[in-house]
Amino acid sequence: MTPEAKVKKKVRALLETHGAYYAMPMTGGYGSSGVPDFLVCHKGRFIGIECKANGGKPTALQLFNMERIELAGGTAVVINEDNLNDLVKLLESIQ
């Protein structure tokens, strides 16, 4: 399992623990490149989650899509092995 796959596994577990709906869109071919790894709906809030590992940074296209999510009223975050607790705080802050 790659380091990024390990982060995705932990994010998936957190989303399931909090009862959030999520989808993991495929990229390339028939998918859309740059879409966050997780598209989430939690208590009526839309969240895009991009997972990175080992200090990885989002690409310009990923940042563009995250900005579009924010402009549309959603929340977009980058989660890595060091800030998983930020995702917990975000999910718990939604009323």
XYZ file of C-alpha atoms in Angstrom:
95
model
C 0.000 0.000 0.000
C 1.395 3.412 -0.977
C 1.770 6.155 1.651
C -1.069 8.109 0.004
C -3.284 5.003 0.002
C -2.691 4.728 3.752
C -3.882 8.330 4.216
C -6.969 7.594 2.086
C -7.729 4.517 4.193
C -7.602 6.609 7.386
C -9.758 9.354 5.838
C -12.311 6.762 4.705
C -12.446 5.326 8.243
C -12.967 8.799 9.758
C -15.756 9.591 7.305
C -17.487 6.306 8.062
C -17.129 6.830 11.830
C -18.828 10.220 11.497
C -21.605 8.914 9.230
C -20.624 11.068 6.266
C -21.591 10.205 2.703
C -18.600 10.098 0.381
C -17.615 9.157 -3.135
C -14.150 8.635 -4.553
C -14.268 9.718 -8.215
C -11.986 8.086 -10.738
C -9.708 10.302 -12.786
C -8.496 9.865 -16.345
C -10.450 8.167 -19.094
C -14.053 8.947 -18.234
C -13.299 10.834 -15.007
C -12.334 14.439 -14.375
C -8.717 15.197 -13.606
C -8.013 17.403 -10.605
C -11.154 16.437 -8.668
C -10.439 15.842 -4.958
C -9.946 12.244 -3.816
C -13.129 12.364 -1.711
C -16.367 14.203 -2.446
C -18.218 14.331 0.859
C -21.615 15.393 2.142
C -21.802 15.644 5.924
C -24.867 17.082 7.639
C -25.688 19.056 4.503
C -22.163 20.459 3.993
C -20.151 19.699 0.868
C -16.469 18.910 1.455
C -13.748 18.077 -1.053
C -10.797 16.213 0.443
C -7.480 15.875 -1.368
C -5.140 13.336 0.235
C -1.364 13.687 0.148
C 1.514 11.931 1.856
C 5.178 12.559 2.557
C 4.906 16.323 2.160
C 3.148 16.102 -1.216
C 1.413 19.208 -2.498
C -1.718 19.522 -4.648
C -1.200 20.143 -8.358
C -2.296 23.400 -9.970
C -5.374 21.626 -11.364
C -6.254 20.213 -7.936
C -5.897 23.673 -6.382
C -8.110 25.119 -9.130
C -10.837 22.577 -8.382
C -10.530 23.165 -4.633
C -10.913 26.911 -5.220
C -14.059 26.260 -7.294
C -15.507 24.208 -4.418
C -14.847 27.069 -1.995
C -16.353 29.647 -4.384
C -19.471 27.477 -4.650
C -19.892 27.531 -0.853
C -18.258 24.213 -0.010
C -15.145 23.391 1.944
C -11.957 21.996 0.405
C -9.076 20.616 2.448
C -5.781 18.822 1.942
C -5.291 15.994 4.414
C -2.035 14.153 5.067
C -0.660 11.827 7.713
C 0.164 14.807 9.959
C -3.167 16.645 9.974
C -5.822 13.917 10.170
C -7.016 15.528 13.405
C -7.950 18.637 11.387
C -10.456 16.503 9.496
C -11.893 15.195 12.773
C -12.287 18.781 14.019
C -13.947 19.828 10.747
C -16.430 16.948 10.800
C -17.248 17.507 14.468
C -17.723 21.262 13.966
C -20.559 20.758 11.482
C -23.905 21.064 13.235
